[in-house]
Short mmCIF file of C-alpha atoms and ligand atoms in Angstrom, two decimals:
data_model
loop_
_atom_site.label_atom_id
_atom_site.label_comp_id
_atom_site.label_asym_id
_atom_site.label_seq_id
_atom_site.Cartn_x
_atom_site.Cartn_y
_atom_site.Cartn_z
CA MET A 1092 -8.80 11.72 -14.49
CA ALA A 1093 -9.53 12.74 -10.92
CA GLU A 1094 -6.65 13.36 -8.69
CA LYS A 1095 -5.78 11.04 -6.13
CA PHE A 1096 -5.46 11.50 -3.07
CA TYR A 1097 -3.85 9.04 -0.32
CA ILE A 1098 -4.19 9.71 3.48
CA THR A 1099 -3.04 7.79 6.55
CA THR A 1100 -3.27 7.56 10.33
CA ALA A 1101 -0.76 5.47 12.59
CA ILE A 1102 -2.05 2.20 13.44
CA ASP A 1103 -2.69 1.99 17.02
CA TYR A 1104 -1.63 -0.47 19.28
CA PRO A 1105 -4.38 -2.26 20.61
CA SER A 1106 -3.26 -2.98 23.87
CA GLY A 1107 -5.59 -0.27 26.05
CA LYS A 1108 -8.85 1.23 25.02
CA PRO A 1109 -8.81 3.83 22.78
CA HIS A 1110 -8.05 7.52 24.24
CA MET A 1111 -8.46 10.93 23.04
CA GLY A 1112 -5.03 10.57 20.91
CA HIS A 1113 -6.27 7.96 19.23
CA ALA A 1114 -9.43 10.25 18.36
CA TYR A 1115 -8.19 13.13 17.76
CA GLU A 1116 -5.35 11.73 15.05
CA LYS A 1117 -8.70 9.84 13.48
CA ILE A 1118 -10.58 13.35 13.08
CA THR A 1119 -7.99 15.17 11.97
CA ALA A 1120 -6.99 12.43 8.83
CA ASP A 1121 -10.99 12.08 8.33
CA CYS A 1122 -11.34 15.97 7.90
CA ILE A 1123 -8.92 16.28 5.42
CA ALA A 1124 -10.05 13.21 3.64
CA ARG A 1125 -13.75 14.47 3.61
CA TRP A 1126 -11.82 18.04 2.14
CA HIS A 1127 -10.51 16.06 -0.94
CA ARG A 1128 -13.06 13.81 -1.68
CA LEU A 1129 -14.90 17.32 -1.91
CA LEU A 1130 -12.34 18.86 -4.03
CA GLY A 1131 -13.11 15.59 -6.57
CA GLU A 1132 -10.44 13.62 -5.92
CA GLU A 1133 -10.12 10.07 -5.77
CA VAL A 1134 -9.51 9.45 -1.82
CA PHE A 1135 -8.05 6.62 0.42
CA PHE A 1136 -8.01 6.82 3.76
CA LEU A 1137 -6.16 4.24 6.11
CA THR A 1138 -6.28 3.71 9.39
CA GLY A 1139 -6.12 0.50 11.47
CA THR A 1140 -4.30 -1.36 14.41
CA ASP A 1141 -0.52 -2.34 15.42
CA GLU A 1142 -1.21 -5.75 16.53
CA HIS A 1143 2.34 -7.64 17.09
CA GLY A 1144 5.50 -6.85 19.05
CA SER A 1145 6.37 -7.08 22.65
CA LYS A 1146 4.01 -4.70 23.73
CA ILE A 1147 0.74 -6.51 22.82
CA GLN A 1148 2.81 -9.79 23.66
CA LYS A 1149 3.10 -8.36 27.04
CA LYS A 1150 -0.41 -7.16 27.46
CA ALA A 1151 -1.98 -10.48 26.15
CA LYS A 1152 0.09 -12.52 28.85
CA GLU A 1153 -1.33 -10.18 31.58
CA ALA A 1154 -4.87 -10.75 30.33
CA GLY A 1155 -4.29 -14.33 30.47
CA LYS A 1156 -5.19 -14.58 27.21
CA GLU A 1157 -3.76 -15.55 23.46
CA PRO A 1158 -2.31 -12.79 21.44
CA LYS A 1159 -4.63 -13.15 18.95
CA LYS A 1160 -7.59 -13.67 21.04
CA PHE A 1161 -6.31 -10.36 22.86
CA VAL A 1162 -6.05 -8.64 19.92
CA ASP A 1163 -9.53 -9.81 18.43
CA GLU A 1164 -11.51 -8.42 21.40
CA MET A 1165 -9.36 -5.07 22.16
CA VAL A 1166 -9.51 -4.19 18.01
CA VAL A 1167 -13.45 -3.97 18.55
CA PHE A 1168 -13.14 -0.91 20.46
CA PHE A 1169 -10.66 1.07 18.15
CA LYS A 1170 -13.33 0.13 15.38
CA GLU A 1171 -16.01 1.32 17.52
CA LEU A 1172 -14.29 4.38 18.11
CA CYS A 1173 -13.87 5.08 14.45
CA LYS A 1174 -17.82 4.31 13.69
CA ARG A 1175 -18.92 6.48 16.55
CA LEU A 1176 -16.55 9.53 15.37
CA ASN A 1177 -17.92 8.79 11.71
CA THR A 1178 -14.69 8.43 10.23
CA SER A 1179 -14.86 7.88 6.60
CA HIS A 1180 -12.04 5.38 6.10
CA ASP A 1181 -11.82 3.07 3.20
CA ARG A 1182 -9.95 0.52 5.01
CA PHE A 1183 -9.11 -0.57 8.51
CA ILE A 1184 -5.91 -2.08 8.40
CA ARG A 1185 -4.76 -4.89 11.12
CA THR A 1186 -1.28 -5.95 10.57
CA THR A 1187 -2.60 -9.61 11.66
CA ASP A 1188 -4.61 -9.53 8.02
CA SER A 1189 -2.95 -12.20 5.69
CA ASP A 1190 -2.26 -9.84 2.83
CA HIS A 1191 -0.70 -7.45 5.36
CA VAL A 1192 1.81 -10.33 6.31
CA LYS A 1193 2.22 -11.43 3.15
CA VAL A 1194 3.43 -7.93 1.98
CA SER A 1195 5.64 -7.02 4.51
CA GLN A 1196 7.63 -10.35 4.31
CA GLY A 1197 7.87 -9.74 0.59
CA ILE A 1198 9.40 -6.16 1.35
CA PHE A 1199 11.71 -7.65 3.83
CA LYS A 1200 13.15 -10.51 1.59
CA LYS A 1201 13.20 -7.62 -1.31
CA ILE A 1202 15.75 -5.73 1.06
CA HIS A 1203 17.51 -8.83 2.20
CA ASP A 1204 17.79 -10.13 -1.34
CA LYS A 1205 19.45 -6.89 -2.34
CA GLY A 1206 22.21 -7.51 0.03
CA GLU A 1207 20.84 -4.66 2.66
CA ILE A 1208 20.14 -6.96 5.86
CA TYR A 1209 22.49 -9.17 7.25
CA LEU A 1210 23.01 -11.17 10.30
CA GLY A 1211 24.69 -10.21 13.49
CA LYS A 1212 24.19 -9.77 17.19
CA TYR A 1213 22.20 -7.02 18.73
CA SER A 1214 23.14 -6.07 22.39
CA GLY A 1215 21.60 -2.89 23.48
CA TRP A 1216 18.54 -0.94 25.40
CA TYR A 1217 14.91 -1.48 24.33
CA CYS A 1218 11.62 -0.04 25.39
CA SER A 1219 8.95 -2.47 24.76
CA GLU A 1220 6.24 0.77 25.28
CA CYS A 1221 7.00 2.20 22.39
CA GLU A 1222 9.21 -0.85 20.83
CA THR A 1223 12.28 1.29 20.03
CA PHE A 1224 15.55 0.55 20.45
CA TYR A 1225 17.41 2.99 22.92
CA THR A 1226 21.38 3.82 23.24
CA GLU A 1227 23.03 4.61 26.46
CA ARG A 1228 22.93 8.10 25.98
CA ASP A 1229 19.47 8.39 24.53
CA LEU A 1230 18.32 6.98 28.07
CA LYS A 1231 17.35 9.12 30.90
CA GLU A 1232 18.76 7.89 33.93
CA GLY A 1233 18.28 4.42 32.68
CA ASN A 1234 14.74 4.83 31.77
CA CYS A 1235 13.27 5.57 28.02
CA PRO A 1236 13.11 9.00 27.16
CA THR A 1237 9.39 8.84 25.92
CA HIS A 1238 7.94 7.00 28.32
CA GLY A 1239 10.34 7.03 31.74
CA LYS A 1240 10.01 3.25 32.18
CA LYS A 1241 12.67 0.97 32.91
CA ALA A 1242 14.24 0.07 29.44
CA GLU A 1243 15.15 -3.54 29.26
CA TRP A 1244 18.62 -5.23 27.93
CA ILE A 1245 18.79 -7.29 25.18
CA SER A 1246 21.67 -9.39 23.60
CA GLU A 1247 20.36 -11.70 21.20
CA GLU A 1248 20.86 -12.74 17.57
CA SER A 1249 19.18 -10.35 15.10
CA TYR A 1250 18.93 -9.12 11.54
CA PHE A 1251 20.05 -6.09 10.94
CA PHE A 1252 18.72 -3.60 8.00
CA LYS A 1253 21.98 -1.19 6.87
CA MET A 1254 20.10 1.98 7.65
CA GLY A 1255 23.72 3.58 8.65
CA ALA A 1256 24.23 3.61 4.78
CA TYR A 1257 21.35 5.67 4.06
CA THR A 1258 21.90 8.47 6.35
CA GLN A 1259 23.14 11.24 3.37
CA LYS A 1260 20.40 9.94 0.95
CA VAL A 1261 17.84 10.71 3.96
CA LEU A 1262 19.41 14.06 4.71
CA ASP A 1263 19.09 14.96 1.31
CA TYR A 1264 15.52 14.25 0.95
CA LEU A 1265 14.70 16.00 4.02
CA GLN A 1266 16.39 19.34 2.95
CA LYS A 1267 15.67 19.05 -0.77
CA ASN A 1268 11.85 18.90 -0.12
CA PRO A 1269 10.58 21.31 2.13
CA SER A 1270 6.68 19.23 2.58
CA SER A 1271 8.49 15.91 2.98
CA VAL A 1272 8.15 16.86 7.17
CA LEU A 1273 5.51 19.38 8.48
CA PRO A 1274 5.44 21.81 10.51
CA ALA A 1275 8.76 23.41 9.51
CA GLY A 1276 9.98 23.21 12.44
CA LYS A 1277 9.54 19.30 12.91
CA ARG A 1278 11.42 18.94 9.52
CA MET A 1279 14.46 20.55 11.30
CA GLU A 1280 14.26 18.79 14.44
CA ILE A 1281 14.85 15.56 12.20
CA ILE A 1282 17.09 17.11 9.85
CA ASN A 1283 19.21 17.43 13.44
CA ARG A 1284 18.81 14.39 14.42
CA VAL A 1285 19.75 12.79 11.19
CA LYS A 1286 22.99 14.92 11.02
CA GLU A 1287 24.16 12.63 13.67
CA GLY A 1288 23.81 9.66 11.69
CA LEU A 1289 21.74 6.73 11.19
CA ASN A 1290 23.05 3.18 12.60
CA ASP A 1291 22.06 0.14 11.01
CA LEU A 1292 18.42 -1.30 12.67
CA SER A 1293 17.68 -4.27 14.28
CA VAL A 1294 14.85 -5.41 11.79
CA SER A 1295 14.09 -8.89 13.57
CA ARG A 1296 13.67 -10.33 17.20
CA VAL A 1297 14.17 -14.34 18.35
CA ASN A 1298 12.50 -14.00 21.82
CA VAL A 1299 9.46 -12.33 20.14
CA PRO A 1300 7.11 -15.00 18.65
CA TRP A 1301 4.09 -12.77 18.45
CA GLY A 1302 5.49 -11.57 15.31
CA ILE A 1303 5.65 -12.07 11.57
CA PRO A 1304 7.89 -14.70 10.94
CA VAL A 1305 11.11 -13.32 9.20
CA PRO A 1306 10.80 -14.83 5.61
CA ILE A 1307 14.16 -16.19 5.19
CA ASP A 1308 14.62 -17.26 8.06
CA GLU A 1309 11.73 -18.47 10.70
CA LYS A 1310 13.41 -18.42 14.00
CA HIS A 1311 12.93 -14.88 13.65
CA THR A 1312 10.08 -12.57 13.88
CA GLN A 1313 10.45 -9.06 11.98
CA TYR A 1314 11.04 -6.07 14.64
CA VAL A 1315 7.40 -4.87 14.87
CA TRP A 1316 8.32 -1.31 13.09
CA MET A 1317 9.58 -2.99 10.17
CA ASP A 1318 6.02 -4.70 10.20
CA ALA A 1319 3.86 -1.51 11.05
CA LEU A 1320 5.30 0.80 8.85
CA ILE A 1321 4.64 -1.50 5.90
CA ASN A 1322 0.90 -1.34 6.32
CA TYR A 1323 1.17 1.86 4.36
CA VAL A 1324 1.78 -0.01 1.53
CA SER A 1325 0.11 -3.37 2.20
CA GLY A 1326 -3.31 -1.36 2.85
CA VAL A 1327 -3.87 0.09 -0.31
CA GLY A 1328 -2.89 -2.31 -2.10
CA ALA A 1329 -0.54 -5.12 -2.43
CA PHE A 1330 3.48 -5.42 -2.91
CA PRO A 1331 4.58 -5.20 -6.67
CA PRO A 1332 4.75 -6.99 -8.73
CA GLU A 1333 1.48 -8.57 -7.63
CA SER A 1334 -0.29 -5.39 -7.39
CA LYS A 1335 -1.53 -3.91 -10.57
CA GLY A 1336 -4.31 -0.54 -9.71
CA ARG A 1337 -4.79 0.47 -6.41
CA LEU A 1338 -1.36 0.35 -4.97
CA ARG A 1339 0.41 1.81 -8.42
CA LYS A 1340 -2.25 4.81 -8.53
CA PHE A 1341 -2.35 5.96 -4.78
CA TRP A 1342 1.46 5.14 -3.89
CA PRO A 1343 3.44 7.27 -2.72
CA ALA A 1344 1.10 8.20 0.18
CA ASP A 1345 -0.03 12.64 0.25
CA VAL A 1346 -0.27 12.55 3.91
CA HIS A 1347 0.90 10.23 6.76
CA LEU A 1348 -0.71 11.72 9.75
CA ILE A 1349 1.39 11.15 12.73
CA GLY A 1350 1.81 12.45 16.44
CA LYS A 1351 5.44 13.89 17.56
CA ASP A 1352 6.52 11.14 19.34
CA ILE A 1353 6.67 8.95 16.63
CA LEU A 1354 8.46 11.06 13.71
CA TRP A 1355 11.76 9.42 13.92
CA HIS A 1356 10.24 6.23 12.77
CA HIS A 1357 8.27 7.73 9.90
CA SER A 1358 11.23 9.86 8.46
CA ALA A 1359 14.54 8.21 9.46
CA ILE A 1360 13.38 4.30 9.22
CA TRP A 1361 10.13 4.79 6.85
CA PHE A 1362 12.46 6.74 4.53
CA SER A 1363 15.29 4.56 4.80
CA ILE A 1364 13.27 1.24 4.21
CA LEU A 1365 11.38 2.90 1.02
CA MET A 1366 14.45 3.71 -0.63
CA ALA A 1367 15.89 -0.04 0.04
CA ALA A 1368 12.82 -1.02 -1.62
CA ASP A 1369 13.19 1.15 -4.51
CA MET A 1370 9.80 2.68 -3.67
CA PRO A 1371 8.83 6.31 -4.03
CA LEU A 1372 8.98 8.48 -0.71
CA PRO A 1373 5.49 9.77 1.30
CA LYS A 1374 4.99 13.22 0.07
CA THR A 1375 4.19 14.63 3.48
CA VAL A 1376 4.77 13.12 6.75
CA PHE A 1377 2.44 15.68 9.21
CA VAL A 1378 3.11 15.61 13.11
CA HIS A 1379 0.47 16.76 15.01
CA GLY A 1380 0.34 17.96 18.24
CA PHE A 1381 -0.22 15.99 21.42
CA ILE A 1382 -3.72 16.46 23.30
CA ASN A 1383 -2.78 16.93 26.79
CA THR A 1384 -4.93 17.62 30.19
CA GLU A 1385 -7.34 20.65 31.17
CA ALA A 1386 -3.53 21.87 33.23
CA GLY A 1387 -1.82 21.15 29.97
CA GLU A 1388 -0.33 17.64 31.50
CA LYS A 1389 0.16 14.71 29.56
CA MET A 1390 -2.92 12.56 30.24
CA SER A 1391 -1.86 9.46 32.29
CA LYS A 1392 -3.80 6.72 33.73
CA SER A 1393 -2.26 6.03 36.62
CA ARG A 1394 -3.49 10.08 37.51
CA GLY A 1395 -6.35 9.02 36.20
CA THR A 1396 -6.36 11.81 33.76
CA VAL A 1397 -7.45 9.82 30.78
CA ILE A 1398 -10.55 10.66 28.81
CA ASP A 1399 -12.15 8.26 27.33
CA PRO A 1400 -13.78 9.66 23.45
CA ILE A 1401 -16.42 7.34 23.25
CA GLU A 1402 -17.99 8.21 26.91
CA LEU A 1403 -17.93 12.36 25.48
CA VAL A 1404 -19.28 11.12 22.07
CA ASP A 1405 -22.04 9.68 24.40
CA ARG A 1406 -22.18 12.61 25.84
CA TYR A 1407 -22.13 15.24 23.35
CA GLY A 1408 -21.95 13.97 20.26
CA ALA A 1409 -19.46 13.31 17.73
CA ASP A 1410 -19.90 16.25 15.67
CA PRO A 1411 -19.45 18.76 18.94
CA LEU A 1412 -16.38 16.76 19.75
CA ARG A 1413 -14.99 16.86 16.34
CA TYR A 1414 -15.72 20.61 15.91
CA PHE A 1415 -14.26 21.45 19.29
CA LEU A 1416 -10.89 19.39 18.61
CA LEU A 1417 -10.51 20.72 15.01
CA ARG A 1418 -11.38 24.27 16.14
CA GLU A 1419 -9.80 24.77 19.52
CA ILE A 1420 -6.19 23.33 18.93
CA PRO A 1421 -3.95 24.73 15.97
CA PHE A 1422 -3.49 22.22 13.90
CA GLY A 1423 0.46 21.00 14.14
CA GLN A 1424 0.81 22.01 18.03
CA ASP A 1425 -0.24 21.10 21.64
CA GLY A 1426 -3.63 21.69 23.13
CA ASN A 1427 -5.37 20.92 25.83
CA PHE A 1428 -8.74 19.41 26.57
CA SER A 1429 -11.54 20.80 28.56
CA GLU A 1430 -14.86 19.76 29.07
CA GLU A 1431 -16.11 23.58 29.74
CA SER A 1432 -14.49 24.89 26.66
CA LEU A 1433 -16.08 22.38 24.83
CA LYS A 1434 -19.73 23.00 26.51
CA GLU A 1435 -18.97 26.43 26.09
CA ARG A 1436 -17.90 26.10 21.99
CA LEU A 1437 -21.04 23.78 21.55
CA ASN A 1438 -23.54 26.01 23.22
CA ASN A 1439 -22.25 29.40 21.72
CA GLU A 1440 -20.90 28.92 18.40
CA LEU A 1441 -22.74 25.45 17.35
CA ALA A 1442 -25.95 26.29 18.94
CA ASN A 1443 -25.92 30.17 18.84
CA GLU A 1444 -24.38 30.68 15.47
CA LEU A 1445 -24.85 27.84 13.29
CA GLY A 1446 -27.91 26.45 14.79
CA ASN A 1447 -29.83 29.41 15.26
CA LEU A 1448 -29.13 30.90 11.56
CA VAL A 1449 -30.41 27.24 10.76
CA ASN A 1450 -33.59 27.55 12.40
CA ARG A 1451 -34.23 30.86 12.00
CA THR A 1452 -33.95 30.51 8.20
CA ILE A 1453 -35.97 27.52 7.93
CA VAL A 1454 -38.43 28.91 10.18
CA MET A 1455 -38.70 32.38 8.05
CA ILE A 1456 -39.13 29.99 4.84
CA GLU A 1457 -41.65 28.33 6.52
CA LYS A 1458 -43.88 31.62 7.66
CA TYR A 1459 -43.43 33.66 4.88
CA SER A 1460 -43.17 31.58 1.91
CA GLY A 1461 -45.00 28.89 2.34
CA GLY A 1462 -42.13 26.74 3.01
CA LYS A 1463 -41.17 26.93 -0.17
CA ILE A 1464 -37.34 28.25 -1.39
CA PRO A 1465 -38.56 31.70 -2.91
CA LYS A 1466 -36.77 33.00 -6.23
CA GLY A 1467 -34.57 35.87 -5.58
CA SER A 1468 -31.04 36.80 -5.76
CA VAL A 1469 -28.03 36.55 -3.64
CA ASP A 1470 -27.12 39.73 -1.92
CA LYS A 1471 -23.58 41.37 -3.73
CA ALA A 1472 -22.21 42.47 -0.09
CA LEU A 1473 -23.12 39.16 1.53
CA GLN A 1474 -21.68 37.03 -1.30
CA LYS A 1475 -18.36 38.91 -0.40
CA LYS A 1476 -17.88 38.01 3.15
CA LEU A 1477 -17.65 34.20 2.28
CA LYS A 1478 -13.74 33.73 1.44
CA LEU A 1479 -13.78 30.70 -0.51
CA ASP A 1480 -10.18 30.53 -1.80
CA LYS A 1481 -8.75 31.83 1.58
CA ILE A 1482 -10.36 28.53 3.39
CA GLY A 1483 -9.24 26.25 0.01
CA LYS A 1484 -5.75 27.54 0.78
CA MET A 1485 -5.95 27.00 4.29
CA MET A 1486 -7.48 23.78 3.87
CA LEU A 1487 -4.43 22.65 1.64
CA LYS A 1488 -1.64 23.90 4.23
CA LEU A 1489 -3.48 21.85 6.65
CA GLU A 1490 -4.26 24.88 9.01
CA LEU A 1491 -7.93 23.23 9.65
CA HIS A 1492 -8.18 25.23 12.27
CA HIS A 1493 -7.94 28.99 10.46
CA ALA A 1494 -10.27 27.56 7.69
CA LEU A 1495 -13.25 26.41 10.29
CA ARG A 1496 -12.83 30.04 12.01
CA GLU A 1497 -13.49 31.39 8.37
CA ILE A 1498 -16.24 29.55 7.95
CA PHE A 1499 -17.71 30.64 11.08
CA SER A 1500 -17.21 34.20 10.10
CA PHE A 1501 -19.65 34.14 7.08
CA ILE A 1502 -22.16 32.19 9.66
CA ALA A 1503 -21.91 35.30 11.67
CA ALA A 1504 -21.79 37.43 8.65
CA CYS A 1505 -25.33 35.62 7.73
CA ASN A 1506 -26.61 35.98 11.08
CA GLN A 1507 -25.72 39.63 11.10
CA PHE A 1508 -27.30 40.02 7.70
CA ILE A 1509 -30.94 38.74 9.32
CA ASN A 1510 -30.49 41.16 12.18
CA ARG A 1511 -29.72 43.83 9.48
CA LYS A 1512 -32.56 43.44 6.75
CA GLU A 1513 -35.30 42.19 9.51
CA PRO A 1514 -37.05 40.22 7.22
CA TRP A 1515 -40.30 40.01 9.63
CA SER A 1516 -40.83 43.89 9.20
CA LEU A 1517 -40.29 43.05 5.26
CA PHE A 1518 -43.30 40.65 5.55
CA GLN A 1519 -45.50 43.16 7.10
CA LYS A 1520 -44.85 45.44 4.35
CA LYS A 1521 -45.27 42.45 1.84
CA ALA A 1522 -48.26 44.42 0.26
CA ARG A 1523 -45.52 46.73 -1.44
CA GLU A 1524 -43.97 44.69 -4.64
CA GLU A 1525 -40.18 45.91 -3.56
CA CYS A 1526 -41.03 44.89 -0.16
CA LYS A 1527 -42.00 41.36 -1.08
CA LYS A 1528 -39.02 41.26 -3.90
CA GLU A 1529 -36.63 42.32 -1.29
CA LEU A 1530 -37.86 39.42 1.71
CA ASP A 1531 -37.73 36.91 -1.30
CA SER A 1532 -34.09 37.78 -2.23
CA VAL A 1533 -32.85 38.06 1.70
CA LEU A 1534 -34.30 34.53 1.98
CA TYR A 1535 -33.14 32.79 -0.77
CA SER A 1536 -29.38 34.55 0.16
CA LEU A 1537 -29.59 33.05 3.17
CA ALA A 1538 -31.02 29.69 1.96
CA ASP A 1539 -28.64 29.85 -0.18
CA SER A 1540 -25.74 30.64 1.94
CA ILE A 1541 -26.78 27.63 4.44
CA ARG A 1542 -26.03 25.48 1.75
CA ILE A 1543 -22.82 26.18 0.80
CA ILE A 1544 -22.03 26.79 4.76
CA SER A 1545 -23.34 23.05 4.62
CA ILE A 1546 -20.84 22.02 1.91
CA LEU A 1547 -17.96 23.30 3.77
CA LEU A 1548 -18.74 22.15 7.23
CA SER A 1549 -18.89 18.63 6.44
CA PRO A 1550 -15.69 17.59 6.25
CA PHE A 1551 -15.76 19.05 9.86
CA ILE A 1552 -19.16 17.86 11.34
CA PRO A 1553 -20.41 15.76 8.70
CA GLU A 1554 -23.85 14.12 10.89
CA THR A 1555 -24.84 18.15 11.17
CA SER A 1556 -23.96 18.92 7.50
CA GLU A 1557 -26.41 16.06 6.47
CA LYS A 1558 -29.16 16.92 8.85
CA ILE A 1559 -29.01 20.74 7.03
CA ASN A 1560 -29.10 19.14 3.67
CA LYS A 1561 -32.49 17.27 4.67
CA GLN A 1562 -33.56 20.45 6.34
CA LEU A 1563 -33.11 22.66 2.88
CA GLY A 1564 -34.20 19.86 0.98
CA VAL A 1565 -30.79 19.25 -1.00
CA LYS A 1566 -28.66 16.93 -1.70
CA PRO A 1567 -24.43 16.78 -0.59
CA GLY A 1568 -22.69 18.80 -2.48
CA LEU A 1569 -18.89 19.15 -4.07
CA LEU A 1570 -16.60 22.64 -3.51
CA ARG A 1571 -17.39 23.14 -6.90
CA GLY A 1572 -20.95 23.46 -5.88
CA CYS A 1573 -20.04 26.46 -3.68
CA ARG A 1574 -21.03 29.18 -5.99
CA PHE A 1575 -23.70 31.42 -5.60
CA GLY A 1576 -27.46 31.47 -7.16
CA LEU A 1577 -27.16 27.39 -7.62
CA LEU A 1578 -30.55 26.55 -4.97
CA LYS A 1579 -33.39 25.87 -6.96
CA PRO A 1580 -36.24 27.98 -6.46
CA GLY A 1581 -39.49 26.02 -5.22
CA THR A 1582 -37.44 23.47 -3.45
CA LYS A 1583 -39.59 22.70 -0.23
CA VAL A 1584 -37.62 22.92 3.33
CA LYS A 1585 -38.39 20.68 6.05
CA LYS A 1586 -37.94 21.74 9.69
CA LYS A 1587 -36.82 18.87 12.29
CA GLU A 1588 -35.51 18.99 15.43
CA ILE A 1589 -33.15 21.85 16.21
CA LEU A 1590 -29.23 20.83 15.41
CA PHE A 1591 -27.94 21.15 18.56
CA LYS A 1592 -29.37 21.21 22.12
CA LYS A 1593 -27.64 23.77 24.79
CA ILE A 1594 -25.84 21.75 27.69
CA GLY A 1595 -25.79 23.74 31.09
N1 MSP B 2940 1.76 1.42 16.67
C1 MSP B 2940 2.40 2.96 16.80
C2 MSP B 2940 2.23 3.87 15.41
C3 MSP B 2940 2.56 2.48 14.26
S1 MSP B 2940 2.04 3.71 12.93
C4 MSP B 2940 3.25 2.35 11.44
C5 MSP B 2940 2.00 3.56 17.68
N2 MSP B 2940 1.04 3.54 18.25
S2 MSP B 2940 0.01 4.29 19.73
O1 MSP B 2940 -1.21 3.92 19.98
O2 MSP B 2940 1.07 4.14 20.47
O3 MSP B 2940 -0.23 5.73 18.91
C6 MSP B 2940 -1.15 5.96 17.74
C7 MSP B 2940 -0.84 7.60 17.40
O4 MSP B 2940 -1.81 7.89 18.62
C8 MSP B 2940 0.70 8.06 17.36
O5 MSP B 2940 0.39 8.96 15.97
C9 MSP B 2940 0.93 8.67 18.39
O6 MSP B 2940 1.54 10.19 18.60
C10 MSP B 2940 -0.81 9.36 18.70
N3 MSP B 2940 -1.02 9.90 20.13
C11 MSP B 2940 -1.03 8.76 21.29
N4 MSP B 2940 -1.04 9.92 22.22
C12 MSP B 2940 -1.38 10.91 22.00
C13 MSP B 2940 -1.68 11.92 22.46
N5 MSP B 2940 -2.38 12.44 24.01
N6 MSP B 2940 -2.68 12.82 21.76
C14 MSP B 2940 -2.45 13.35 20.52
N7 MSP B 2940 -1.75 11.99 19.81
C15 MSP B 2940 -1.40 11.20 20.57
O7 MSP B 2940 2.84 4.92 18.25
#
């Protein structure tokens, strides 16, 4: 039976149009999901939107709309982003979906019925930008430590989850499981915070009507994180005991991919909730870095430094944007976005290295072999240049940028192979039997290598991979097809338009 792999992104607040951070997370998650499909695993990839809570309620009011109408309109942009980026998600969940509402209430009730939720009064600070409670000590001159916006004072009746009781359990779990939070530095960061102790968590609001009603007291709505985090369970099935197949098969998640600003919510809070609900914990919470401006600053609406990812796709195409983000930014670290660097990588790496290799090979097969892949054997020295095991290990360690670099060194090796072998000279001498044989083997080596390159690149730049397959006349392959010599001689190649146009 195929192994399963379940990956999620954070679900986005549809409070404004999607930005580069959203695009980056979806692209990286998509790349990982596609890689696991290549391994032959059964993959479930979940993304979506986080639609309740005071932030959305406020934005809808400012727009003069009912919250549901507001999110219905905004979600269109997020779905459009996924489509334009070519993400292969299995479900786009909205927290207003009725199955999610049911599951979310089910988990709340289960924890309540176990005696882990009690009624009390919350008095403290709250930032509606990140929907997070803060103590006086957390604030920076009265402002949210993450957003710098003024925190508001809240004093109201609230249900509390006894999160304080989970301090030691969460700490033990983090300490005993090196892969629970990655990269390692982030795990240490969270271990140190949890060591300071967890407080009981306010999990309901009486003054935020735009939320899921608390199942045991409809005056209250569920705290938006107590609703949003549960999407990872509802998105893949339903809450036990109703769920039969999918949840049992896919839970726990293999990877929750998130940004660094929400690590606390995904480790301290989420781990405690799951423990209270008697559910297994996700295998890895992977924290990716932030995309900053060219100058290394946070992208900001007021400074006009926010970049619309859909506009970038319009200008350059999805694959160049995907390639740039996956190659340029070491996965797990912050990186800067620069349109100049994107253009450079598009012109030099995608057009000159990859595009030329494919184009030259197809043209040569047409000219020297009547458009059909000749029979030949793959050059042994060239075969050795492909470090398949290394690439596989890098991908499992989520070193996406290293794996992509490694695939491109093989592309460079193929280009050097052409220059060294000079198929055009071999063609001149084709009357000599050994030259004809050598020419056929050179062309076969190149075509077979490109077939393998196309498989390896398919998680990174899927549209390009499809185009290469069409030119080579082959079907999409799996990782086990990355063995040399599998390309069928006689296959007809089809020259199409070049893969990448250079941009001035
Ligand atoms: N709704 C919550 C997540 C709930 S998950 C159960 C949220 N939404 S968000 O829209 O603010 O952020 C969505 C994701 O985008 C988060 O993982 C966040 O860290 C990430 N990013 C937001 N800005 C970013 C960058 N500038 N760069 C990279 N990712 C960043 O938080």
